[in-house]
Coordinates of C-alpha atoms in Angstrom, one line a residue:
Chain A
M1 CA 87.8 13.2 -136.2
I2 CA 89.7 15.6 -138.5
S3 CA 87.4 18.4 -137.3
L4 CA 88.3 17.7 -133.6
K5 CA 92.0 17.6 -134.5
A6 CA 91.7 20.9 -136.4
L7 CA 90.1 22.5 -133.4
T8 CA 93.0 21.6 -131.1
K9 CA 95.5 22.6 -133.8
N10 CA 93.9 26.1 -134.1
K11 CA 93.7 26.7 -130.3
F12 CA 93.7 30.5 -130.3
K13 CA 91.2 30.9 -133.1
S14 CA 89.0 28.2 -131.7
L15 CA 89.1 29.9 -128.3
L16 CA 88.0 33.2 -130.0
I17 CA 85.0 31.5 -131.6
F18 CA 84.3 29.7 -128.3
S19 CA 84.4 33.0 -126.4
S20 CA 82.2 34.9 -128.8
I21 CA 79.6 32.1 -128.8
T22 CA 79.8 31.8 -125.0
I23 CA 79.2 35.6 -124.5
A24 CA 76.4 35.7 -127.1
V25 CA 74.7 32.6 -125.6
M26 CA 75.1 33.9 -122.1
A27 CA 73.5 37.2 -123.1
I28 CA 70.6 35.4 -124.6
F29 CA 70.3 33.2 -121.6
L30 CA 70.4 36.0 -119.1
I31 CA 68.1 38.5 -120.9
S32 CA 65.6 35.7 -121.6
S33 CA 65.8 34.3 -118.0
V34 CA 65.7 37.7 -116.3
S35 CA 62.7 38.9 -118.4
Q36 CA 60.9 35.7 -117.8
G37 CA 61.8 36.0 -114.1
I38 CA 60.4 39.5 -113.9
I39 CA 57.2 38.5 -115.8
G40 CA 56.9 35.4 -113.6
M41 CA 57.3 37.4 -110.3
Y42 CA 54.7 40.0 -111.3
S43 CA 52.3 37.4 -112.7
K44 CA 52.6 35.3 -109.5
M45 CA 52.0 38.4 -107.4
I46 CA 48.7 39.1 -109.2
K47 CA 47.6 35.5 -109.8
T48 CA 48.3 34.1 -106.3
D49 CA 45.6 35.8 -104.4
G50 CA 42.8 36.4 -106.8
D51 CA 40.7 35.1 -109.7
I52 CA 39.5 38.5 -111.0
I53 CA 41.4 41.8 -111.3
I54 CA 39.7 45.2 -111.6
T55 CA 41.7 48.1 -113.0
Q56 CA 41.0 51.5 -114.4
K57 CA 39.5 51.4 -117.9
G58 CA 42.0 52.4 -120.7
I59 CA 45.0 52.4 -118.4
S60 CA 47.5 49.9 -119.5
D61 CA 49.7 49.9 -116.5
T62 CA 48.8 49.1 -112.9
F63 CA 51.2 51.8 -111.7
F64 CA 48.9 54.5 -113.2
S65 CA 45.6 52.8 -112.7
N66 CA 43.1 54.4 -110.1
V67 CA 40.1 52.4 -109.0
D68 CA 37.6 53.5 -106.4
I69 CA 38.3 51.4 -103.3
L70 CA 34.6 51.8 -102.2
L71 CA 33.7 49.4 -104.9
M72 CA 34.9 46.6 -102.6
D73 CA 31.8 46.9 -100.5
K74 CA 29.5 46.3 -103.5
I75 CA 31.7 43.6 -104.9
E76 CA 31.7 41.5 -101.7
K77 CA 27.9 41.5 -101.8
I78 CA 27.9 39.7 -105.2
E79 CA 27.1 36.0 -105.0
H80 CA 30.1 33.6 -105.1
V81 CA 32.6 36.3 -104.2
S82 CA 34.5 34.9 -101.3
S83 CA 36.9 37.9 -100.7
S84 CA 38.4 40.9 -102.2
Y85 CA 41.3 43.2 -101.4
A86 CA 42.7 46.4 -102.9
M87 CA 46.2 47.4 -103.5
I88 CA 48.3 50.3 -104.6
V89 CA 51.6 49.6 -106.3
G90 CA 54.1 52.4 -106.7
A91 CA 57.7 53.1 -106.6
S92 CA 59.6 55.8 -104.7
P93 CA 62.9 56.6 -103.2
I94 CA 63.2 55.1 -99.7
G95 CA 65.8 56.6 -97.4
H96 CA 69.1 56.4 -99.3
I97 CA 67.7 53.8 -101.8
P98 CA 66.9 55.6 -105.1
I99 CA 63.9 53.5 -105.9
A100 CA 62.0 50.7 -104.3
G101 CA 58.6 49.1 -104.7
I102 CA 55.8 50.2 -102.3
Y103 CA 52.8 48.1 -101.7
G104 CA 49.8 49.6 -100.0
T105 CA 47.2 47.1 -99.2
T106 CA 44.0 46.6 -97.3
T107 CA 44.5 45.0 -93.9
N108 CA 42.8 41.7 -95.0
H109 CA 45.8 41.1 -97.3
F110 CA 48.5 41.6 -94.8
S111 CA 48.7 37.9 -94.0
H112 CA 50.1 37.4 -97.6
Y113 CA 53.4 38.9 -96.2
K114 CA 54.9 36.5 -93.7
L115 CA 56.1 38.4 -90.7
S116 CA 59.7 37.7 -89.8
S117 CA 59.7 40.2 -86.9
G118 CA 57.5 42.9 -85.4
E119 CA 53.9 43.4 -86.4
Y120 CA 51.8 44.4 -89.3
P121 CA 51.8 48.2 -90.0
K122 CA 49.3 50.6 -88.5
K123 CA 48.8 54.2 -89.7
S124 CA 52.2 55.8 -90.6
E125 CA 53.9 52.5 -90.2
V126 CA 55.6 50.2 -92.7
I127 CA 57.0 46.7 -92.8
L128 CA 60.1 46.0 -94.8
G129 CA 60.9 43.1 -97.1
T130 CA 63.9 40.9 -96.1
N131 CA 66.2 42.3 -98.8
I132 CA 65.5 46.0 -98.2
A133 CA 65.5 45.5 -94.4
K134 CA 69.2 44.6 -94.6
Q135 CA 69.9 48.2 -95.6
F136 CA 68.2 49.9 -92.8
A137 CA 69.3 49.8 -89.2
T138 CA 67.0 52.7 -88.1
S139 CA 63.6 52.5 -86.6
N140 CA 62.1 55.1 -89.0
I141 CA 62.4 55.7 -92.7
N142 CA 61.5 58.5 -95.1
I143 CA 59.3 57.8 -98.0
G144 CA 58.2 60.7 -100.2
N145 CA 58.9 63.4 -97.6
R146 CA 57.0 61.5 -95.0
E147 CA 58.4 59.6 -92.1
F148 CA 57.2 56.1 -91.3
K149 CA 58.0 53.9 -88.4
I150 CA 59.3 50.4 -89.2
S151 CA 56.9 48.1 -87.4
G152 CA 58.4 44.8 -88.7
T153 CA 60.0 42.8 -91.5
Y154 CA 58.5 40.2 -93.8
S155 CA 59.5 37.6 -96.2
S156 CA 58.0 36.6 -99.5
E157 CA 58.7 34.2 -102.3
I158 CA 58.4 37.0 -104.8
G159 CA 61.6 39.0 -105.4
F160 CA 59.7 42.2 -106.0
E161 CA 58.1 42.0 -102.6
E162 CA 61.3 41.0 -100.8
G163 CA 62.9 44.3 -102.0
G164 CA 59.8 46.4 -101.2
V165 CA 57.9 48.1 -98.4
V166 CA 54.3 47.3 -97.3
M167 CA 52.0 49.8 -95.7
N168 CA 48.3 50.2 -95.3
I169 CA 46.4 51.4 -98.4
E170 CA 45.3 54.7 -96.8
D171 CA 49.0 55.8 -96.4
A172 CA 49.9 54.6 -99.8
G173 CA 46.8 56.5 -101.2
K174 CA 48.2 59.8 -99.8
L175 CA 51.7 59.1 -101.2
F176 CA 50.5 58.3 -104.7
N177 CA 47.3 60.3 -104.7
R178 CA 44.9 57.5 -105.6
S179 CA 42.3 55.3 -104.2
A180 CA 43.6 51.9 -105.3
S181 CA 45.7 50.6 -108.3
F182 CA 43.6 47.5 -108.6
I183 CA 41.2 45.3 -106.7
L184 CA 41.6 41.6 -106.6
V185 CA 38.6 39.4 -106.2
S186 CA 38.4 35.7 -105.2
S187 CA 35.5 33.4 -105.9
D188 CA 34.4 30.3 -104.2
S189 CA 33.0 28.9 -107.5
P190 CA 35.3 28.8 -110.5
N191 CA 32.3 28.2 -112.8
E192 CA 30.8 31.5 -111.8
I193 CA 33.8 33.7 -112.7
D194 CA 32.3 35.0 -116.0
E195 CA 29.1 35.9 -114.3
I196 CA 30.9 37.7 -111.5
I197 CA 32.9 39.7 -114.1
K198 CA 29.7 40.8 -115.7
K199 CA 28.2 41.9 -112.5
I200 CA 31.3 43.8 -111.4
S201 CA 31.6 45.5 -114.8
A202 CA 28.0 46.7 -114.4
L203 CA 29.0 48.5 -111.1
D204 CA 31.2 51.2 -112.7
S205 CA 31.7 52.3 -116.3
E206 CA 35.3 53.4 -115.5
I207 CA 36.6 50.0 -114.7
E208 CA 38.0 47.1 -116.6
V209 CA 37.4 43.6 -115.2
K210 CA 39.3 40.5 -116.3
T211 CA 40.4 37.2 -115.0
T212 CA 43.9 37.4 -113.6
Q213 CA 44.9 34.8 -116.1
N214 CA 43.7 37.0 -119.0
F215 CA 45.2 40.1 -117.4
V216 CA 48.6 38.5 -117.3
K217 CA 48.3 37.3 -120.8
E218 CA 47.4 40.7 -122.2
Y219 CA 49.4 43.0 -119.9
N220 CA 51.2 45.5 -122.0
Q221 CA 54.2 45.7 -119.7
F222 CA 54.9 42.0 -120.2
K223 CA 54.7 42.4 -123.9
I224 CA 57.2 45.3 -123.8
I225 CA 59.5 43.2 -121.6
E226 CA 59.2 40.2 -123.9
N227 CA 59.7 42.3 -127.1
S228 CA 62.7 44.1 -125.5
S229 CA 64.1 40.7 -124.5
F230 CA 63.6 39.4 -128.0
V231 CA 65.4 42.4 -129.6
I232 CA 68.4 42.2 -127.2
S233 CA 68.5 38.4 -127.7
F234 CA 68.4 38.9 -131.5
L235 CA 71.3 41.5 -131.2
A236 CA 73.3 39.1 -129.1
F237 CA 72.6 36.3 -131.7
T238 CA 73.7 38.6 -134.5
M239 CA 76.9 39.6 -132.6
G240 CA 77.6 35.9 -132.0
L241 CA 76.9 35.1 -135.6
M242 CA 79.2 37.9 -136.8
G243 CA 81.9 36.7 -134.4
I244 CA 81.7 33.2 -135.7
A245 CA 81.7 34.4 -139.3
S246 CA 84.7 36.7 -138.9
V247 CA 86.9 34.2 -137.0
M248 CA 85.9 31.4 -139.3
S249 CA 86.9 33.6 -142.3
M250 CA 90.3 34.0 -140.6
I251 CA 90.5 30.3 -140.0
V252 CA 89.6 29.5 -143.6
N253 CA 92.1 31.9 -144.9
S254 CA 94.9 30.5 -142.8
R255 CA 94.0 27.0 -143.7
K256 CA 93.6 27.5 -147.5
E257 CA 96.6 25.2 -148.2
E258 CA 94.9 22.4 -146.2
F259 CA 91.7 22.7 -148.1
G260 CA 93.7 22.8 -151.4
I261 CA 95.3 19.5 -150.3
M262 CA 92.0 18.0 -149.6
R263 CA 90.6 19.1 -153.0
A264 CA 93.7 17.8 -154.8
L265 CA 93.3 14.5 -153.0
G266 CA 89.8 14.2 -154.4
K267 CA 87.8 15.2 -151.3
S268 CA 84.6 16.8 -152.4
R269 CA 83.5 20.3 -151.6
L270 CA 80.7 18.8 -149.4
F271 CA 83.4 17.0 -147.3
I272 CA 85.1 20.4 -146.5
I273 CA 81.8 22.1 -145.8
K274 CA 80.7 19.3 -143.5
N275 CA 84.0 19.3 -141.6
L276 CA 83.9 23.1 -141.0
F277 CA 80.2 22.9 -140.0
F278 CA 81.1 20.1 -137.6
E279 CA 84.0 22.1 -136.1
T280 CA 81.8 25.1 -135.5
L281 CA 79.0 22.9 -134.1
V282 CA 81.4 21.2 -131.6
M283 CA 82.6 24.6 -130.4
S284 CA 79.1 26.0 -130.3
V285 CA 77.6 23.2 -128.3
S286 CA 80.6 23.3 -125.9
A287 CA 80.2 27.0 -125.6
Y288 CA 76.4 26.5 -125.0
L289 CA 77.1 24.1 -122.2
F290 CA 79.7 26.4 -120.7
A291 CA 77.4 29.5 -121.0
L292 CA 74.5 27.4 -119.4
V293 CA 76.6 26.6 -116.4
L294 CA 77.8 30.3 -116.1
S295 CA 74.3 31.6 -116.5
L296 CA 72.9 29.2 -113.9
G297 CA 75.7 30.5 -111.5
I298 CA 74.9 34.1 -112.2
L299 CA 71.1 33.6 -111.9
A300 CA 71.7 31.8 -108.6
L301 CA 73.7 34.8 -107.4
L302 CA 71.3 37.6 -108.5
P303 CA 68.8 37.3 -105.7
H304 CA 71.6 37.6 -103.2
I305 CA 73.1 40.8 -104.6
E306 CA 71.8 43.5 -102.1
M307 CA 72.2 46.3 -104.6
L308 CA 69.5 44.7 -106.8
Q309 CA 67.1 44.5 -103.9
G310 CA 65.8 41.2 -105.2
Y311 CA 64.1 42.9 -108.2
V312 CA 66.3 41.1 -110.8
N313 CA 65.5 37.5 -110.7
G314 CA 65.9 34.8 -113.3
T315 CA 64.0 31.7 -114.3
L316 CA 65.9 29.3 -116.5
S317 CA 63.2 27.0 -117.9
L318 CA 63.6 24.0 -120.1
Q319 CA 61.9 26.0 -122.8
I320 CA 64.4 28.8 -122.6
S321 CA 67.3 26.3 -122.6
L322 CA 66.0 24.6 -125.7
Y323 CA 65.3 27.9 -127.4
V324 CA 68.9 29.0 -126.7
L325 CA 70.3 25.7 -127.9
F326 CA 68.3 26.0 -131.1
S327 CA 69.6 29.6 -131.5
T328 CA 73.2 28.4 -130.8
I329 CA 73.0 25.8 -133.5
L330 CA 71.5 28.3 -136.0
M331 CA 74.3 30.7 -135.0
A332 CA 76.9 28.0 -135.8
L333 CA 75.4 27.0 -139.1
F334 CA 74.8 30.5 -140.4
G335 CA 78.1 31.8 -139.0
S336 CA 80.1 29.2 -140.8
L337 CA 78.1 29.0 -143.9
I338 CA 79.9 31.6 -146.0
P339 CA 83.4 30.7 -144.7
A340 CA 82.8 27.0 -145.3
W341 CA 81.5 27.8 -148.8
I342 CA 84.6 29.8 -149.6
A343 CA 86.9 27.1 -148.2
S344 CA 85.2 24.5 -150.3
K345 CA 85.9 26.6 -153.4
T346 CA 89.7 26.6 -152.7
D347 CA 91.4 25.8 -155.9
P348 CA 94.0 23.1 -155.5
I349 CA 96.1 24.7 -158.2
L350 CA 97.4 27.0 -155.6
L351 CA 99.5 24.1 -154.3
I352 CA 101.2 23.8 -157.7
N353 CA 101.4 27.6 -158.2
Q354 CA 103.1 28.0 -154.8
G355 CA 105.5 25.3 -155.6
C356 CA 106.0 26.2 -159.2
A357 CA 109.4 27.2 -160.5
Chain B
M1 CA 97.0 6.2 -170.5
I2 CA 97.0 10.0 -171.2
K3 CA 96.1 11.4 -174.6
V4 CA 96.5 15.2 -175.1
S5 CA 94.9 16.5 -178.3
N6 CA 95.5 20.1 -179.5
I7 CA 95.5 21.6 -176.0
S8 CA 95.9 25.4 -175.7
H9 CA 95.5 27.5 -172.6
F10 CA 95.0 31.2 -172.0
Y11 CA 95.1 33.3 -168.8
G12 CA 92.9 36.2 -169.8
V13 CA 94.3 37.3 -173.2
E14 CA 97.7 35.8 -172.6
Q15 CA 98.3 32.4 -174.2
V16 CA 100.5 30.1 -172.2
L17 CA 100.1 26.8 -174.0
Y18 CA 100.0 26.4 -177.8
D19 CA 98.2 23.5 -179.5
L20 CA 100.0 20.7 -177.6
S21 CA 99.4 17.1 -178.6
F22 CA 101.1 14.0 -177.2
E23 CA 100.5 10.6 -175.6
I24 CA 101.8 9.0 -172.5
K25 CA 101.6 5.2 -172.2
S26 CA 100.9 3.2 -169.0
G27 CA 104.0 2.7 -166.9
E28 CA 105.9 5.6 -168.5
F29 CA 108.0 7.9 -166.4
L30 CA 107.6 11.2 -168.1
F31 CA 109.9 14.1 -167.3
L32 CA 108.3 17.5 -168.1
S33 CA 111.1 20.0 -168.2
G34 CA 111.3 23.6 -168.9
E35 CA 112.3 27.0 -167.6
S36 CA 110.2 29.1 -165.4
G37 CA 107.3 30.5 -167.4
S38 CA 107.6 27.7 -170.0
G39 CA 104.0 26.5 -169.1
K40 CA 105.0 23.2 -167.4
S41 CA 103.0 24.0 -164.3
T42 CA 100.0 24.9 -166.3
L43 CA 100.3 21.7 -168.4
L44 CA 100.7 19.6 -165.2
S45 CA 97.6 21.3 -163.7
I46 CA 95.6 20.4 -166.9
L47 CA 96.9 16.8 -167.1
S48 CA 96.0 16.3 -163.4
T49 CA 92.5 17.6 -164.0
L50 CA 92.9 20.5 -161.6
L51 CA 92.6 23.0 -164.5
K52 CA 90.3 22.9 -167.5
P53 CA 92.1 23.7 -170.8
S54 CA 90.8 26.6 -172.8
K55 CA 90.9 24.5 -176.0
G56 CA 91.6 20.9 -176.9
E57 CA 90.8 17.5 -175.4
L58 CA 92.3 15.4 -172.6
L59 CA 91.7 11.7 -172.4
I60 CA 92.7 9.8 -169.3
D61 CA 92.5 6.0 -169.2
G62 CA 90.2 6.3 -172.2
E63 CA 87.8 8.8 -170.6
S64 CA 87.4 12.3 -171.8
V65 CA 88.0 14.5 -168.7
E66 CA 85.2 16.9 -169.9
E67 CA 82.7 14.1 -169.6
I68 CA 83.6 12.7 -166.2
S69 CA 80.6 13.3 -163.9
N70 CA 82.4 12.9 -160.5
I71 CA 85.8 14.5 -161.0
D72 CA 86.5 14.4 -157.2
Y73 CA 86.1 10.6 -157.1
F74 CA 88.0 10.2 -160.4
R75 CA 90.9 12.2 -158.9
Q76 CA 90.9 10.3 -155.7
S77 CA 90.8 6.9 -157.3
K78 CA 92.9 7.3 -160.4
I79 CA 95.4 10.1 -159.6
G80 CA 98.1 10.6 -157.0
F81 CA 99.9 13.9 -156.3
V82 CA 103.3 14.7 -154.9
F83 CA 103.9 18.4 -154.4
Q84 CA 107.2 20.3 -153.9
F85 CA 106.4 21.2 -150.3
H86 CA 105.0 17.8 -149.4
Y87 CA 101.7 19.5 -148.3
L88 CA 101.0 17.2 -145.4
I89 CA 98.4 18.3 -142.9
N90 CA 100.3 19.3 -139.8
Y91 CA 97.7 18.3 -137.2
L92 CA 97.3 14.8 -138.6
S93 CA 99.8 12.0 -138.0
V94 CA 101.6 10.3 -140.9
Y95 CA 99.0 7.5 -140.8
E96 CA 96.1 9.9 -140.7
N97 CA 97.5 12.0 -143.6
I98 CA 97.5 8.9 -145.7
A99 CA 94.1 7.8 -144.4
L100 CA 92.7 11.1 -145.5
A101 CA 93.6 10.4 -149.1
A102 CA 92.7 6.7 -149.0
L103 CA 89.6 5.2 -150.4
E104 CA 87.7 3.1 -147.8
D105 CA 88.8 -0.2 -149.3
K106 CA 92.5 0.9 -149.4
K107 CA 92.8 2.0 -145.8
Q108 CA 93.9 -1.5 -144.8
N109 CA 97.0 -1.1 -147.0
I110 CA 98.4 2.0 -145.2
N111 CA 100.8 0.1 -143.1
K112 CA 101.9 -2.1 -146.0
V113 CA 102.7 1.0 -148.2
L114 CA 104.5 2.7 -145.3
G115 CA 106.6 -0.5 -144.9
E116 CA 107.4 -0.6 -148.6
L117 CA 108.7 3.0 -148.4
G118 CA 110.7 2.3 -145.3
I119 CA 108.8 4.7 -143.1
A120 CA 106.6 2.3 -141.1
D121 CA 108.1 3.5 -137.8
L122 CA 106.9 7.1 -138.6
S123 CA 103.2 6.1 -138.6
S124 CA 102.2 7.8 -135.4
R125 CA 104.5 10.8 -135.8
Y126 CA 103.4 14.3 -137.0
P127 CA 104.9 16.0 -140.0
N128 CA 106.7 18.5 -137.9
E129 CA 108.4 15.7 -136.0
I130 CA 110.1 14.2 -139.1
S131 CA 112.7 15.3 -141.6
G132 CA 112.1 16.9 -145.0
G133 CA 113.1 13.7 -146.8
Q134 CA 110.8 11.6 -144.6
R135 CA 107.9 14.0 -145.2
Q136 CA 108.3 13.7 -149.0
R137 CA 108.4 9.9 -148.7
V138 CA 105.1 10.2 -146.7
A139 CA 103.8 12.3 -149.6
V140 CA 104.8 9.6 -152.0
A141 CA 103.0 7.0 -149.8
R142 CA 99.9 9.2 -149.8
A143 CA 100.1 9.4 -153.6
L144 CA 100.4 5.6 -153.9
I145 CA 97.8 4.5 -151.4
N146 CA 94.9 4.2 -153.8
E147 CA 97.1 2.4 -156.4
P148 CA 96.5 5.2 -158.8
K149 CA 96.8 4.9 -162.6
I150 CA 98.9 8.1 -162.7
I151 CA 101.1 10.0 -160.3
F152 CA 101.7 13.7 -160.9
A153 CA 104.7 15.2 -159.1
D154 CA 105.5 18.9 -159.2
E155 CA 109.1 19.6 -158.3
P156 CA 109.0 16.7 -155.8
T157 CA 112.6 17.1 -154.9
G158 CA 112.7 20.9 -154.9
S159 CA 113.2 21.1 -151.2
L160 CA 115.4 18.0 -150.8
D161 CA 119.2 17.3 -150.8
S162 CA 120.6 15.0 -153.5
K163 CA 120.5 11.9 -151.4
N164 CA 116.8 12.3 -150.5
S165 CA 116.1 13.3 -154.1
A166 CA 117.5 10.0 -155.3
I167 CA 115.3 8.1 -152.8
V168 CA 112.2 9.9 -154.0
Y169 CA 113.0 9.4 -157.7
G170 CA 113.7 5.7 -156.9
L171 CA 110.3 5.4 -155.3
L172 CA 108.6 7.0 -158.3
Q173 CA 110.6 4.8 -160.6
N174 CA 109.5 1.7 -158.8
A175 CA 105.8 2.8 -159.1
A176 CA 106.3 3.3 -162.8
K177 CA 107.9 -0.2 -163.1
K178 CA 104.7 -1.6 -161.5
G179 CA 102.6 0.0 -164.2
T180 CA 101.7 3.4 -162.8
T181 CA 102.2 6.3 -165.1
V182 CA 104.4 8.9 -163.5
V183 CA 104.5 12.5 -164.7
V184 CA 107.1 14.8 -163.1
A185 CA 107.5 18.5 -163.7
S186 CA 110.9 19.7 -162.5
H187 CA 114.0 21.8 -163.1
D188 CA 116.2 19.0 -161.8
M189 CA 118.0 17.4 -164.6
Q190 CA 119.0 14.5 -162.4
I191 CA 115.6 13.1 -163.2
E192 CA 116.7 12.4 -166.8
D193 CA 118.4 9.3 -165.4
Y194 CA 115.0 7.8 -164.3
A195 CA 112.7 9.1 -167.1
T196 CA 111.5 6.9 -170.0
Q197 CA 110.0 9.9 -171.8
I198 CA 110.9 13.6 -171.8
I199 CA 108.9 16.5 -172.9
R200 CA 110.7 19.9 -173.0
L201 CA 108.6 23.0 -173.0
K202 CA 109.6 26.5 -174.1
D203 CA 107.2 29.4 -174.2
G204 CA 104.2 27.0 -174.1
Q205 CA 105.3 24.8 -177.0
I206 CA 107.0 21.4 -177.1
L207 CA 110.5 21.6 -178.4

């Protein structure tokens, strides 16, 4: 009760702590959500339509991988392989847009992209994702010094694809000078996956064959995104912690007399520490809830911001929410630890010395 | 109630109290007088267990202060304080200020004490909503709430006019009459009219 009254009494300083926690928590929320969103989108793109992925051996990024598309013929003859398709993923300036994703795929994969208008692309034609289509009113677009006719538009649940361009794999091969970035293989028998992987691996010594599940788990780009997200979150956490510590120090300093009174009245040091912890905790949990609402709002807005072309998408899972709540409570405890300790050591003699004649 | 034996105190190398010994009995109203720098605030701090003396022994209610294991509880249950500037917590109401000092089993007496001091109607008001004299009466109520054995008052009327000073001294005198030992450090010679024992300090020594 005293803690809550103290919070309302020190409105400005409480607001400073509340703001610094809100900003730090929002930063952690957003960076974690966006990175998980990006990982989720790319994982979904790879996992949705295949059980096995074939990439170039020793190349850690699908953007740089080059696999011979002719392998598909041999792969489809392997027992329990139901289908396969090849894909080139790349990025290039498209018209006035500085960078956008380009997906070159074999025609048997076109149905993955739901046509909203027009028809699937033939040679020198492209279809545009819903997000990027909003930015082009023309019938042709330039990609890498080549002109392509826009044959239609498509929609996709995956933000990356919504902001990208799809063309046939031969055109993409000429643009990016490769045969295929990867080949995805589906099987009609989940129990035979390991056997199929062995057989595909034997076809070419220059390829790496994995289940899509394992690929996603081990993909270096995801690890980089996760590590970067962790570092930024940690920095935001530290900034929040420093914010709490510095404002709490100011609060403790301005309330020395009050702590002196409590000590003189026989209140223990633990009583003062507990009260200050509780004050910070109340502010932190309120700031957490506020930041959660703001972050949900921002994440809901992100896919609708044309400039971002749907590439920045966030997923706010229960796991992230709990992780951030835990970080917030840690921030509150560590941020108020030293100021609360200092406050508890306030010497009540100061009350006599201040009043002494 | 209080037995002071050969107490000396130093701040660094500077000695401020010199081998003081005296006793204060239960129900005494002790006036601790002296000029600025005489050592009365230091002595008051030592007597009230806020400061540990450099030398000597202090017994309160038969217990050596050095040997008390929970000094916070001891202070809360046996000692009441009244300071010059009342030192009420501004964001707590009069009632809450007293409740903060009260032991759990004494909280039920808050309204009774406020009534006895004639400030029952101020219960829900905040310190900045009442006068200086009323604040000091609340401070006295806070000091009395746990029915302490001793009340220490440091310049309790330093910021009050003579009328309010007389009220505060009257309240402290009443407490002494009920058996509470009252120790007041002050410049105000008006207090001599209420005191039953006077200790005059000069340069850290009893005159």
